[in-house]
Structure formats: structure tokens, C-alpha cells
Coordinates of C-alpha atoms and ligand atoms in Angstrom, one line a residue:
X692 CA 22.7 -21.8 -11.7
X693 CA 25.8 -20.2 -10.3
X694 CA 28.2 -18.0 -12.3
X695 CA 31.3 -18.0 -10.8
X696 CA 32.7 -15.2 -13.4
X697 CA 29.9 -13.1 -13.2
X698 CA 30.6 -9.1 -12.9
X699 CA 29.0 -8.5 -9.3
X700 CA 26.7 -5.8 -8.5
X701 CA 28.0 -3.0 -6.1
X702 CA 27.3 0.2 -4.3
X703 CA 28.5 1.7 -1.1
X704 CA 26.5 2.6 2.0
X705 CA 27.6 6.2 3.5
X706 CA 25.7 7.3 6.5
X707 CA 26.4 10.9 5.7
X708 CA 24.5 10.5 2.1
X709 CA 20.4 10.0 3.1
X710 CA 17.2 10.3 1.1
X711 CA 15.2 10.8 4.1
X712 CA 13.5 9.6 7.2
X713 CA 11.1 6.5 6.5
X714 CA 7.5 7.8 7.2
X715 CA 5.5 5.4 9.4
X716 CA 3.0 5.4 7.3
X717 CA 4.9 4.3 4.7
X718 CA 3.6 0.3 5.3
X719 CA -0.1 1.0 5.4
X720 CA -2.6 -0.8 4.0
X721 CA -6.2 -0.9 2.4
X722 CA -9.5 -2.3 3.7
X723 CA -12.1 -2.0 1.0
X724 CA -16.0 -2.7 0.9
X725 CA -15.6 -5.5 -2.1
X726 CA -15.4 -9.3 -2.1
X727 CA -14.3 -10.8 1.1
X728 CA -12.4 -8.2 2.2
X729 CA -14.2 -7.0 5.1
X730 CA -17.2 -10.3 5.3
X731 CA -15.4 -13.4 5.9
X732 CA -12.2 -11.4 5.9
X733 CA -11.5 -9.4 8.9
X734 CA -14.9 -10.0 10.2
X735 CA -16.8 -13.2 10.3
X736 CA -19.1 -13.2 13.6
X737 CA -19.6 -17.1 13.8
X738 CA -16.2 -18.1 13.0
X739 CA -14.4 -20.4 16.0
X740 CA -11.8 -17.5 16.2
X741 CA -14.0 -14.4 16.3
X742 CA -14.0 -12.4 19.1
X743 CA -17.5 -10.8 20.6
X744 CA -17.7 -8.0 17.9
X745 CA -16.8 -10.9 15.0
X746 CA -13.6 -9.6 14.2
X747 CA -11.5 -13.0 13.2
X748 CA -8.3 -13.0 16.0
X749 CA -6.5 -15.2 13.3
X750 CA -6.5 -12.6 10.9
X751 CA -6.0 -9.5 13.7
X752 CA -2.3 -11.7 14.6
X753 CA -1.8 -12.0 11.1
X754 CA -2.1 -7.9 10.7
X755 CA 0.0 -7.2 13.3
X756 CA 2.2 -9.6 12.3
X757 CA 2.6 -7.8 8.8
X758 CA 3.1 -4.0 10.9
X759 CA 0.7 -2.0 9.0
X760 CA 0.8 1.1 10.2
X761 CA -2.6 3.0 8.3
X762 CA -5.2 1.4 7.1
X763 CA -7.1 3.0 4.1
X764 CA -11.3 2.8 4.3
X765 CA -13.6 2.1 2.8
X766 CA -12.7 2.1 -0.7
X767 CA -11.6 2.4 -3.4
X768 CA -14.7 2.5 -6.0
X769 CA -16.6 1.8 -3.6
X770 CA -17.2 5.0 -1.4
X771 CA -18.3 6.8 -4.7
X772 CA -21.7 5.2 -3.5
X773 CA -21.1 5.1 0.1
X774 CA -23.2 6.7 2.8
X775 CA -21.7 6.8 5.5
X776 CA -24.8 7.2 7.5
X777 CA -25.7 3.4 6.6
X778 CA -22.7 2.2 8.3
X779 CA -23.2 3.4 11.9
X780 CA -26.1 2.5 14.6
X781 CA -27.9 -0.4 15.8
X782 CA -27.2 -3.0 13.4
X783 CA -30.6 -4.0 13.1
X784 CA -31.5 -0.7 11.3
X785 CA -29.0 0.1 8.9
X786 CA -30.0 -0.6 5.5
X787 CA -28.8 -3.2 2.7
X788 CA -27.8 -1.4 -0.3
X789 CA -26.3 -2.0 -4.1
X790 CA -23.0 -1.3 -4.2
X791 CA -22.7 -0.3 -7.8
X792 CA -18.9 -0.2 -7.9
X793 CA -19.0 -4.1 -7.5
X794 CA -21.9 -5.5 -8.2
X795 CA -22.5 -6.7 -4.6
X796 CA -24.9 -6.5 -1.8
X797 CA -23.6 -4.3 0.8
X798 CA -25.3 -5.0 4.1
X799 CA -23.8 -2.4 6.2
X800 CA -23.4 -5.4 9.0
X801 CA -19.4 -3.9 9.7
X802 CA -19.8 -0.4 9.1
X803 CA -17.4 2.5 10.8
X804 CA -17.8 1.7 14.0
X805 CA -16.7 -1.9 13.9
X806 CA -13.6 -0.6 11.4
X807 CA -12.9 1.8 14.1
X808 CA -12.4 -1.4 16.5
X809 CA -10.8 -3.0 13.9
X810 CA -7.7 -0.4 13.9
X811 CA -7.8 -0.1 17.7
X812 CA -7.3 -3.9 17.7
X813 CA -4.7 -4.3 15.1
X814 CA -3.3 -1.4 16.3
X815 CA -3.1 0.9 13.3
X816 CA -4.3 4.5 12.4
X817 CA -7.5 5.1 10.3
X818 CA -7.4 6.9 7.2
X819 CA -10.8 7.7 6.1
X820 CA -12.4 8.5 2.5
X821 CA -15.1 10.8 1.4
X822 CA -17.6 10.4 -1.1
X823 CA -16.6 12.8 -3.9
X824 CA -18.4 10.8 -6.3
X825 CA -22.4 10.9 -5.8
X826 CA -22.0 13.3 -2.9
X827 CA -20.2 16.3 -1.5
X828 CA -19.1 19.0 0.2
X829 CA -22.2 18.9 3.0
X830 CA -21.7 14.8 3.3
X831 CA -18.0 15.0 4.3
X832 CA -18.3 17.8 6.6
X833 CA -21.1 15.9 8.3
X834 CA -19.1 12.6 8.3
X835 CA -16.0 14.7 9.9
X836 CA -18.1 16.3 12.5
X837 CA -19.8 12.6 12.9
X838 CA -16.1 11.3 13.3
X839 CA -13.9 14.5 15.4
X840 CA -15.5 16.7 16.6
X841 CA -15.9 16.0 20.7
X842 CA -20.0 16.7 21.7
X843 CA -22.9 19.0 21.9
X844 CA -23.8 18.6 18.5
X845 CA -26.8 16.7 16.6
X846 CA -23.9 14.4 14.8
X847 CA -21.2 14.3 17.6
X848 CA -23.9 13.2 20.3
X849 CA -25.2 11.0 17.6
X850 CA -21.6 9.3 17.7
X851 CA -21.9 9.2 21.4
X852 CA -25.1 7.2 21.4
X853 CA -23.6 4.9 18.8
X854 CA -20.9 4.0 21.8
X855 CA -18.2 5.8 21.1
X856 CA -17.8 8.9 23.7
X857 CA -14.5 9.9 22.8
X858 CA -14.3 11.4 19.3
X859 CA -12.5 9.4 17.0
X860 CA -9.8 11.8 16.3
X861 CA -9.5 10.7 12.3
X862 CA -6.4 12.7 10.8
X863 CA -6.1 11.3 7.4
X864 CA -8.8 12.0 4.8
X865 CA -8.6 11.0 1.0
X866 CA -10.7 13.3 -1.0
X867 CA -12.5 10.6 -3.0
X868 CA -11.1 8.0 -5.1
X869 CA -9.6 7.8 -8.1
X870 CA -11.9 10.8 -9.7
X871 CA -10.1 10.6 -13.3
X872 CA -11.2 7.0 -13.9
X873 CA -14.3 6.7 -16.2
X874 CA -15.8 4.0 -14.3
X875 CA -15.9 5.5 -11.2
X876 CA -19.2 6.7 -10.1
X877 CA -19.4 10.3 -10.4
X878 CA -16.4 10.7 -12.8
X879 CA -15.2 14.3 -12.7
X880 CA -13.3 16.2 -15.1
X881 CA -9.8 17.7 -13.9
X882 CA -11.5 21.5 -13.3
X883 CA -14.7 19.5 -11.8
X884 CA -12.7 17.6 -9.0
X885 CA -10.1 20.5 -8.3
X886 CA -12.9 22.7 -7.7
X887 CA -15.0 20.0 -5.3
X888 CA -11.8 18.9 -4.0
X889 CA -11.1 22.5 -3.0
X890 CA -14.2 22.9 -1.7
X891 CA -14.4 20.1 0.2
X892 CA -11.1 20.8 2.2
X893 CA -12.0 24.0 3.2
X894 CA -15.5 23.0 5.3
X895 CA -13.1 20.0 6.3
X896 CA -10.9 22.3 8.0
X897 CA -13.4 24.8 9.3
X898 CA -14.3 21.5 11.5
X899 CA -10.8 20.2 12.0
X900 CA -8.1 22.3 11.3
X901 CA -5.3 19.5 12.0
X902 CA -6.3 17.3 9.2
X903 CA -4.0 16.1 6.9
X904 CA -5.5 15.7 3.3
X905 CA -4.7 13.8 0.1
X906 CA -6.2 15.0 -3.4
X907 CA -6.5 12.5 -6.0
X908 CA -3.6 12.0 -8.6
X909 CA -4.2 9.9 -11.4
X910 CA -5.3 6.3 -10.8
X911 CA -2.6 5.1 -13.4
X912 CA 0.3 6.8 -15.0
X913 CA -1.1 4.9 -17.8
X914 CA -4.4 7.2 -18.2
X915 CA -4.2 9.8 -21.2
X916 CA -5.2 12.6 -18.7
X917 CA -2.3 11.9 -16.1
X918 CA -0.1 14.5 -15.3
X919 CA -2.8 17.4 -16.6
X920 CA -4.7 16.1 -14.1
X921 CA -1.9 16.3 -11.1
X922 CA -1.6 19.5 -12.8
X923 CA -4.6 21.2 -12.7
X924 CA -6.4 19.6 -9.5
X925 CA -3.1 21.4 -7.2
X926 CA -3.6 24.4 -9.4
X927 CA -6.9 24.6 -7.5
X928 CA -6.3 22.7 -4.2
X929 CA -2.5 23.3 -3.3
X930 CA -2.9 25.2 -0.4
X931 CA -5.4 23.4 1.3
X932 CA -4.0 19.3 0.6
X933 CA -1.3 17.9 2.0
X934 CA -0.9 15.3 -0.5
X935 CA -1.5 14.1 -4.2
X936 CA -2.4 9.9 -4.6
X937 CA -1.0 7.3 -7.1
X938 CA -2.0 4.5 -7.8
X939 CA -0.1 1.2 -9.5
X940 CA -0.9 -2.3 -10.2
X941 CA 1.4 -4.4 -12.5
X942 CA 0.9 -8.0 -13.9
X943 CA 2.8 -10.5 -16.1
X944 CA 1.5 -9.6 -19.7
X945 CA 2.3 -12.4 -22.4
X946 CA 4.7 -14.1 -20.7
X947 CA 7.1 -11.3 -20.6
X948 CA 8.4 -12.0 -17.1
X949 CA 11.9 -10.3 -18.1
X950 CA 9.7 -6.8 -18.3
X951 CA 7.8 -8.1 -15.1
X952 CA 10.6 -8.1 -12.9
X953 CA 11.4 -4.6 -13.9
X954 CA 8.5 -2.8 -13.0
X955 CA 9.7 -0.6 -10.7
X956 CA 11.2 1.1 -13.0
X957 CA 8.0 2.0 -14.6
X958 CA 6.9 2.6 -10.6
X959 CA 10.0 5.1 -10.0
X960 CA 9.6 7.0 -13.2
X961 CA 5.8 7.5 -12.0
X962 CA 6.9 9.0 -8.9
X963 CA 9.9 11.1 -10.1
X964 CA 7.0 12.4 -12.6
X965 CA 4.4 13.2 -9.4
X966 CA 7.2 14.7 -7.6
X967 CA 8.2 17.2 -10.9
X968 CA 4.6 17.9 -11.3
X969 CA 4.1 19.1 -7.5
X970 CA 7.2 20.7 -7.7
X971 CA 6.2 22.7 -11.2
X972 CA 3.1 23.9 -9.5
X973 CA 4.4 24.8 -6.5
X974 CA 7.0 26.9 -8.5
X975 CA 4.3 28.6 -10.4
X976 CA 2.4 29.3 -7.8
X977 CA 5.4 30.9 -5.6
X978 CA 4.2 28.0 -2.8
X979 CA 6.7 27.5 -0.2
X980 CA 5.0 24.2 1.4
X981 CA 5.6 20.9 -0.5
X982 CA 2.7 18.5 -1.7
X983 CA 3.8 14.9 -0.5
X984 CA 3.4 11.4 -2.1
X985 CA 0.7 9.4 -1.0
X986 CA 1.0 5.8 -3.1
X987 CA -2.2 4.7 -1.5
X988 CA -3.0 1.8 -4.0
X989 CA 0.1 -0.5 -4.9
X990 CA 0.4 -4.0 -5.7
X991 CA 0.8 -6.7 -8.2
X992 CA -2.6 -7.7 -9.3
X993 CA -3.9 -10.0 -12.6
X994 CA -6.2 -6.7 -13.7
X995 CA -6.9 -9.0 -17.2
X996 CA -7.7 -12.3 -15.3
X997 CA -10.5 -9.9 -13.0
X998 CA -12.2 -8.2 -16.5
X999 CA -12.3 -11.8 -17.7
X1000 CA -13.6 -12.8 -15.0
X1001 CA -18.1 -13.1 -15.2
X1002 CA -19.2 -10.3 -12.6
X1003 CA -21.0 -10.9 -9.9
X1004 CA -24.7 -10.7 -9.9
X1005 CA -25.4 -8.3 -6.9
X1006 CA -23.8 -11.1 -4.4
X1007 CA -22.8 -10.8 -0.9
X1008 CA -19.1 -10.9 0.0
X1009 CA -18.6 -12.4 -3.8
X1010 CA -15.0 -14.0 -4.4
X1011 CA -13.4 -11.2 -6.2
X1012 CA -10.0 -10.5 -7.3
X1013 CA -8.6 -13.6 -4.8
X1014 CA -5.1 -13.6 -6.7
X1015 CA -3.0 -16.3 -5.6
X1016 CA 0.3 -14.8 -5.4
X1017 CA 3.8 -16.6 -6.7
X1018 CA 7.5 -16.7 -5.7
X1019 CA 7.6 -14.4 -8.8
X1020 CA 5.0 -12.0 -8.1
X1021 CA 6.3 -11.3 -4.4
X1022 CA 9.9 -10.9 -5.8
X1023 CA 8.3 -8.0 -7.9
X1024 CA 6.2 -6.6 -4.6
X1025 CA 9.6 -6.5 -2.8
X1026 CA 10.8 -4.4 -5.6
X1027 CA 7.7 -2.2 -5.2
X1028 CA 8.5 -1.6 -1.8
X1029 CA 12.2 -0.9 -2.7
X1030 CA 10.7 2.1 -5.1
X1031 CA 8.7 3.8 -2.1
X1032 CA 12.1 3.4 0.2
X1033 CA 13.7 5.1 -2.4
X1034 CA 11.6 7.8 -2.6
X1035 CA 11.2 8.6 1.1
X1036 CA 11.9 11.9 1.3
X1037 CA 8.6 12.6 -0.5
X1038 CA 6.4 9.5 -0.2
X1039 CA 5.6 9.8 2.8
X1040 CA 2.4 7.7 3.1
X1041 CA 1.6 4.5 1.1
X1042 CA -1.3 1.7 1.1
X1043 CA -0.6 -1.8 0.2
X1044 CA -3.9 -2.7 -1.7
X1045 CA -5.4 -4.9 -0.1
X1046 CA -5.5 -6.2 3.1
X1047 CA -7.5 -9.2 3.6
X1048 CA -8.6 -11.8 0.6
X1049 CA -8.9 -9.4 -2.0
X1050 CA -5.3 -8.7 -4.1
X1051 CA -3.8 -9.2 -0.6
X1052 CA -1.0 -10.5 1.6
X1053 CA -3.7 -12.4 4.4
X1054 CA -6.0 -15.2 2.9
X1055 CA -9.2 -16.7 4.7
X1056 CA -11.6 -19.3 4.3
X1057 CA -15.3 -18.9 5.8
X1058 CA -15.2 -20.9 9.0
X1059 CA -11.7 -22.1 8.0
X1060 CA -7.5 -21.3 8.7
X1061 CA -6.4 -17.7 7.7
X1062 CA -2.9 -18.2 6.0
X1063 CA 0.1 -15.9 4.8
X1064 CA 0.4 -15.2 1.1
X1065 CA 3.8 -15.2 -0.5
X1066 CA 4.0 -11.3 -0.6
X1067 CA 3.5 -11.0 2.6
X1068 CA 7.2 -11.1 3.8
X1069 CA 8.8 -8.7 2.2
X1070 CA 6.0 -6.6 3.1
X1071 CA 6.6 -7.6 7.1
X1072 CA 10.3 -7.7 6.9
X1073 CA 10.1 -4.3 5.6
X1074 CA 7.3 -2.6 8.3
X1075 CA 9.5 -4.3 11.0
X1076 CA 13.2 -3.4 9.9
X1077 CA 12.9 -0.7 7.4
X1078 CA 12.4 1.9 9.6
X1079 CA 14.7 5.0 10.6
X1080 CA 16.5 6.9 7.8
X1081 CA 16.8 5.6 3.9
X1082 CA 20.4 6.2 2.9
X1083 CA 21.2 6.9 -1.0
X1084 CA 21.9 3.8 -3.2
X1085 CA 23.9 4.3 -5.8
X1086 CA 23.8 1.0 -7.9
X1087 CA 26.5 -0.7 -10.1
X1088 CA 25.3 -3.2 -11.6
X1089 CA 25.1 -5.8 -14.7
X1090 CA 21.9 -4.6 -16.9
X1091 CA 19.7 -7.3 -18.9
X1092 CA 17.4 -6.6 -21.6
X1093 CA 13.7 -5.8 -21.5
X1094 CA 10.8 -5.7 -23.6
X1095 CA 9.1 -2.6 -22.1
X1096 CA 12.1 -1.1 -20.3
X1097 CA 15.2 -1.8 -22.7
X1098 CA 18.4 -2.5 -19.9
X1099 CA 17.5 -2.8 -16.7
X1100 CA 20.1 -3.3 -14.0
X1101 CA 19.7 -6.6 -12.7
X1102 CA 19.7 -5.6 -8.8
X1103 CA 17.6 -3.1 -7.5
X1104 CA 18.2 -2.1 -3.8
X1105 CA 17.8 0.4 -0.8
X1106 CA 18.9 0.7 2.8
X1107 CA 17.9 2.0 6.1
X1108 CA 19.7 3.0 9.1
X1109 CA 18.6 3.0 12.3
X1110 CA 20.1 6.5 13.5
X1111 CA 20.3 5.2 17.4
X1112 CA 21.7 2.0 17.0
X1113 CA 23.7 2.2 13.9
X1114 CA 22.2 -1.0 12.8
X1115 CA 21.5 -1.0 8.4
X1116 CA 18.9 -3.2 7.0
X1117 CA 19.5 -3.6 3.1
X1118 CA 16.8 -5.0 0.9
X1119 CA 17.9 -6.2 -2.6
X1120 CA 16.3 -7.5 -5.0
X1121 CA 17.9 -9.7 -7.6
X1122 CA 15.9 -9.5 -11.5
X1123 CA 18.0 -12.3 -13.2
X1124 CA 15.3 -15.4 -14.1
X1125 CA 18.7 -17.8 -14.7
X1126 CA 21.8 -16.5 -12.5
X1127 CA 22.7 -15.9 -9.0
X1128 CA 24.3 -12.2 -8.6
X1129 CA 27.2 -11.8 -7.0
X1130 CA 26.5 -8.7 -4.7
X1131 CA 29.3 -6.5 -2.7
X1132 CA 28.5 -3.6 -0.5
X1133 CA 31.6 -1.3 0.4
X1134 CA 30.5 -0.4 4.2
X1135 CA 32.9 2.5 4.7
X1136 CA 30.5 5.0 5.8
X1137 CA 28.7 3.0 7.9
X1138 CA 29.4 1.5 11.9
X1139 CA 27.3 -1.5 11.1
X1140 CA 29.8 -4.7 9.8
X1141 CA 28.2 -7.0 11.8
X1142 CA 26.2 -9.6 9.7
X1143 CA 22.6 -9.9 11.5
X1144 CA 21.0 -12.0 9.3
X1145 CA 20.2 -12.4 5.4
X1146 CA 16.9 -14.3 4.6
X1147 CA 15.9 -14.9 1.0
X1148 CA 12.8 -15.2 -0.4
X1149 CA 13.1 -17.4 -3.7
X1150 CA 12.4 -20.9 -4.9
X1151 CA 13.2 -23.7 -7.1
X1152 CA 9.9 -23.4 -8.5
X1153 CA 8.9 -19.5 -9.3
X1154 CA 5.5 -20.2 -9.6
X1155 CA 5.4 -22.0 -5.9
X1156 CA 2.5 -20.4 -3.7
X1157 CA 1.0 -20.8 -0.6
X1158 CA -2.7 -22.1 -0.2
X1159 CA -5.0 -23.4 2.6
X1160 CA -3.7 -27.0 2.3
X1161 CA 0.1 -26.0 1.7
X1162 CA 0.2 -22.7 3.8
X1163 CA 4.0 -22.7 4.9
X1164 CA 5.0 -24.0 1.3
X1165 CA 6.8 -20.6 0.5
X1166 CA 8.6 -18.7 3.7
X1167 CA 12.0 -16.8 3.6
X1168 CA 15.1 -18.9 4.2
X1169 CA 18.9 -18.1 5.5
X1170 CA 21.2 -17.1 2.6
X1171 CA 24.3 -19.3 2.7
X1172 CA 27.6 -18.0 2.2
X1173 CA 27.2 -14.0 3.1
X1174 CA 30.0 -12.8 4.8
X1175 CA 31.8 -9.0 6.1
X1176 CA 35.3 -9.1 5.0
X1177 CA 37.6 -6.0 5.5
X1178 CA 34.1 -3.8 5.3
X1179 CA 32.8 -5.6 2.9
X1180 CA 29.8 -7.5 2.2
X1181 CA 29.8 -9.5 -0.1
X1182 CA 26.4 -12.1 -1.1
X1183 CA 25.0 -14.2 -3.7
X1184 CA 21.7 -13.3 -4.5
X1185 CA 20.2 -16.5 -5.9
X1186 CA 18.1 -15.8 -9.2
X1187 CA 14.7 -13.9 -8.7
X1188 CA 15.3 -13.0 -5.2
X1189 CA 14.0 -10.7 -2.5
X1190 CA 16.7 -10.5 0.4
X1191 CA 17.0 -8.6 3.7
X1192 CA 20.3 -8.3 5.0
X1193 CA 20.8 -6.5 8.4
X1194 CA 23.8 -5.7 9.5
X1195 CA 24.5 -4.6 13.4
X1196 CA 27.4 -2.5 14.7
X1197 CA 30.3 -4.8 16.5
X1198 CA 29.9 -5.4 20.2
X1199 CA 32.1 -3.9 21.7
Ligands
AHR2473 O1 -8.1 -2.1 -5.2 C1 -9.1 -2.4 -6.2 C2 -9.6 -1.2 -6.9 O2 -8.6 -0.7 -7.7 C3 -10.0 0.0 -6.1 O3 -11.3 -0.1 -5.7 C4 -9.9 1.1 -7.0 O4 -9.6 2.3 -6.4 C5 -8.8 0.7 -8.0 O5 -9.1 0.9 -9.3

């Protein structure tokens, strides 16, 4: 396994050389109307843990374990159908629908109220969709007014009534979902959505002129339209959105776990190619604000095993997409993390898809244990230590080869400072299937030589994963041998590995 002659990788950490300040919202995440998300997920009145509005307390410690910050709602696919109107009031009356994003029954039981507790508890801030799909401008204004604004009107009182006095001071809104995508209900050409999208902001802002607004990017860089799409919805809707979306999932196609590992650099190039086509419009239109990243769907999910898979038959809470993530698979979600680190200074908001049971880092059982998925500690290392200012990593590093990519350098890496402390958290993620890499990081520009700590996340077996019976069979261990010599660091990253290193500035 080891290779004591192997060429390490390198780079040098200089406090004076940032990308930009890590946005909170940076480690949100997704709650979505499909599967067992939301029933049996987060909310499972019944269930020996639930507390008096049947929100699951093993699954709320569990959130705020992992730090997400935002929480995306209510879809995804799903709010092309959704009325909001069926999701608020007495229980008793609200309506059971067809969600025809999913094939499900949608029974409205948890509806925005009950997600609105939901964030309060896990202590994380809302970010709401509209329905661009089967509805429109008229619909979001009256959800916003519903939501913000304080009283004295039909929907505000209406609110009120519905228990919540105080408005609920929503300041992220997605402008639909994924609008590009042929299957998603109401499908809208490029001109067609930038026009609605338009549209829809303006009303939005007649009601709350504080909002902060994300336009829908493409929901792949894959799709034939993307880019003309970025291109011509912010032609129409620049001045009045504060952000364009991406979305990425990646899975291990024909055993090609070399290609796999290097998805990020698919995931980089995607941004870098968002950024240039904000930028480009921006230019054209002689714009001085900047349209920021929101990477509001991300994650590694089995996209072939789900269209395999027979769909449900208009079931309630149906077990959909319930991937069972690997060592592997969380070494590449660490990498996907690096990517949005290292594009800080415009990704400024991001949504780890999903939350609970569906592609997701928390895993339940009706009636049963809630447990951690493998991905879900880089994800909480990351919410918890990443945060302050992303310095620029320069890497120097062996290359292997890949299928999809060609050479890809076998590390991939960021850092983060903490401007008040000093203290630097790198996170490193090492691509090689066979070899441990040798890593050394020149510290000369930085206070911090103190080694903190360096946990790993890898195993003997790749494909290890956690499950109900076997919950703790994959957590982060200490890395042996890491050591600050002369201001450097110097680590072996043992073979398809996701570290976190944090280094502290010497007591003095
Ligand atoms: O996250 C699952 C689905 O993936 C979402 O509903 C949709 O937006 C995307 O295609």
C-alpha cells in the first residue's frame, strides 16, 4: 500500500493570497416532498422519539449535528405541482393530492407550517420555492404575502390564524425548479422562463423588497441547452435575481471508478463555465452587480439504478432513491465540497441534495434508529470547521489517468482560515485507488503550525457502508504519522481518502 518513493503532493498556504470569505450558506441542504424525505423522515408523529408536532428528535440531533445552515423546500420536481395553499391550516382540511413529479400521494399532513418549525428547531434558515411550473406570477406573490408580509391583509391574517403571528420573514426564494428539464411539469423554453422568471421577481419585490432571488441555471451541464439557457434567462432577469442555480449529481458508470474520483473536475469546469456566462452578460449588459452561484442540488446519486428502478404506483412516502452510500462515494462528496470551497468568492449558497432518506447523509426506519450515512462527515467536518476565509490552493501534484478527464492530479484540496484565531483547516482529498500520497504543505504564510488534529475517512474495504444493523461501521479515524517540521506539514494520505487537517497557532 505505501510508496516510500513516491513524488509527494505540495502547495503552500499564504494568508495574504484568499479566494474569498466562506458564505454560511454554503452547507445548506434540501428537504423535498418525495419518498421518505419529509413522512418517516423528519416527521413521523407516532414514533418513540417524536416530539408533540411529530418531528423525529433523533433526526433533528442528527441535523444539527451535520450544521446545515439553509434548508431548500419543497422541491425539486415536486413544487411544479405544488399549491401551497394545501399545505397550511387545520390538518384535518387540507386536501390529499397526486404529486405527478413522483408518482406519490401527497397528503399535505407536514405542510409549511410544520417545515417552518422544522428549521426553527434544527436551527436553520428557510429557503422557499415557487411554483413556476403549473402556476405563476399571482401564486408566488400570494405565497410571499402568505409568508412576509406582517398583518391586515386577507393572506397575512390568514397566516395569523394558522398560528403563526409573527411573519415568517422568508429571504431566499428559488424561482422554480429546474425549468429547462423536459420532465418537469410545465417545462419552459429559455425566452418562456426568463420572461416568467422576470415577472415573477418584480411582484416579489413589490411585496418584499429585501428578498434575495435565485433564477434557474441549467439542471445539468450535461443538457444540450446549458449555457444558452444561463444566457438568455439573465439576459431577461439580471437585474432583478441575485443568483443563477446548478445542479450536479455524479455516479460510478461502468466500473470506471478512476473517472469517479475525479469528478470535481467535471464539477469545477461547470462552475468556472456559470461564473464566465454571468460575467459575459453582465458585460453586455454594462451591469455593475454580480449574479452569484447558487449550487442548490449536489451530490453523488445512482441516477441509472433510480430509472431502473419500477415506479411507484401513486404510494405514500414510497422508498425512493434510498442510496446506500460507500467509503468511495463519500470520498467523492468530500471532493464535491472541496469544488464549492474553491469557488467561494462566487458560490455563495449551496444545497446538499437531500436531507433525510432520500440521496441523503441521515437515514431512518419507520418506528426505528435514525443513523449517519458515510457522507455525512465530510459534510459536518466541513459546516463546523470550514468556515472563515478560503485561501488559494495552488496544487503540485502527481497526475493519474482517466477515462473521462485524461490526467487528473491525484490530490485535490482547499483551506480555510479563521481570520480571528489564525487557526487553518485543510481538507484534502486523496484520488489514488492503490497508493498512499505523500502530502507537504509549506506553511510560510500562515501563524497556524500547530497540528490540531487530522482525521481520515477511508477504509480497507471501499465499498464499506453504514446501515441500521452496522450504523458506526464507517466513521473518520486519526491519521498516524502527520507531523509540522520547520513549517512544514507533511502527511500520508492513505489511498481514496477524505482528510481534515487543522492546524492552530502555537500557544504562546
Ligand atoms: O433531488 C432529486 C431531484 O433531482 C429533484 O427533485 C430535481 O430537482 C432533480 O432533478
Amino acid at each position: 500500500m505505501s510508496h516510500p518513493g513516491t513524488t509527494p503532493a505540495r502547495f503552500t498556504l499564504d494568508a495574504a493570497f484568499g479566494v474569498g470569505p466562506v458564505a454560511p450558506r454554503l452547507y445548506g441542504s434540501f428537504v423535498e416532498h418525495m419518498g421518505r424525505c419529509v413522512y418517516t423522515g423528519l416527521y413521523e408523529p407516532g414514533h418513540p422519539s417524536a416530539d408533540a408536532a411529530g418531528l423525529r428528535q433523533d433526526v433533528l440531533d442528527l441535523v444539527r449535528e451535520l450544521g446545515v445552515t439553509t434548508v431548500r423546500y419543497p422541491g425539486g420536481n415536486f413544487v411544479s405541482g405544488y399549491r401551497w395553499e394545501d399545505s397550511v391550516g387545520p390538518r384535518e382540511e387540507r386536501p390529499v393530492r397526486l404529486d405527478l413529479a413522483w408518482r406519490s400521494t401527497e397528503t399535505n399532513e407536514f405542510g409549511l407550517g410544520e417545515f417552518m418549525d422544522f428549521c426553527a428547531k434544527a436551527d436553520t434558515e428557510p429557503m422557499m420555492a415557487v411554483n413556476l411550473g403549473t402556476r405563476g406570477v399571482a401564486e408566488a406573490a400570494q405565497l410571499l404575502e402568505y409568508c412576509n408580509h406582517p398583518g391586515g391583509t386577507e393572506l397575512s391574517d390568514r397566516r395569523a390564524a394558522h398560528g403563526a403571528k409573527e411573519p415568517y420573514g422568508i429571504k431566499m426564494w428559488c424561482l422554480g425548479n429546474e425549468m429547462d428539464g423536459p420532465w418537469q411539469i410545465g417545462h419552459k423554453t429559455a425566452e418562456e422562463y426568463g420572461r416568467l422568471a422576470v415577472e415573477t421577481a418584480r411582484a416579489m419585490r413589490m411585496i418584499d423588497p429585501g428578498l434575495e432571488l435565485v433564477a434557474c441555471g441549467s439542471s445539468g451541464s450535461g443538457i444540450a441547452t446549458f449555457a444558452a439557457w444561463e444566457a438568455t434567462v439573465l439576459e431577461a432577469a439580471y437585474d432583478e435575481v441575485d443568483y443563477v442555480s446548478l445542479h450536479a449529481y455524479y455516479e460510478e458508470t461502468d466500473g470506471d471508478r478512476d473517472s469517479f474520483l475525479a469528478s470535481a473536475v467535471d464539477m469545477e469546469h461547470f462552475i468556472e463555465s456559470v461564473v464566465a456566462t454571468c460575467d459575459h452578460v453582465r458585460a453586455r449588459l454594462k451591469a455593475k452587480k454580480r449574479i452569484n452561484l447558487s449550487f442548490d442540488e449536489w451530490n453523488v446519486w445512482y441516477i441509472r439504478r433510480s430509472e431502473a428502478a419500477t415506479p411507484p404506483d401513486w404510494d405514500q412516502a414510497p422508498r425512493l432513491l434510498e442510496d446506500n452510500y460507500s467509503v468511495t462515494d463519500a470520498v467523492v462528496f468530500g471532493s464535491m465540497l472541496i469544488a464549492l470551497l474553491r469557488h467561494a468568492d462566487r458560490v455563495t449558497s449551496a444545497s446538499l441534495a437531500q436531507l433525510v432518506n432520500v440521496i441523503a447523509p441521515i437515514m431512518t426506519e419507520p418506528g426505528g434508529p435514525a443513523w449517519r450515512q458515510t457522507t455525512f462527515f465530510p459534510f459536518a467536518q466541513a459546516s463546523r470547521y470550514g468556515r472563515g476565509r478560503v485561501l488559494r490552493v495552488e496544487v503540485d501534484s502527481p497526475t493519474y489517468p482517466t477515462a473521462r478527464f485524461g490526467e487528473v492530479p491525484l490530490l485535490h484540496a482547499t483551506a480555510v482560515i479563521d481570520d480571528e484565531t489564525g487557526d487553518v483547516t485543510v481538507f484534502a482529498v486523496n484520488r489514488s485507488q492503490t497508493d498512499v500520497l505523500p502530502l507537504e504543505i509549506d506553511l510560510r504564510g500562515v501563524d497556524a503550525h500547530t497540528l490540531a488534529e487530522h482525521l481520515v475517512l477511508a477504509d480497507e474495504n471501499p465499498e464499506a457502508t453504514n446501515t441500521a444493523d452496522r450504523p458506526d461501521r464507517v466513521v473518520p479515524h486519526a491519521a498516524i504519522g502527520t507531523s509540522v517540521t520547520g513549517g512544514v506539514l507533511c502527511a500520508d494520505l492513505e489511498p481514496m481518502s477524505w482528510n481534515m487537517v487543522r492546524l492552530s497557532r502555537p500557544q504562546n
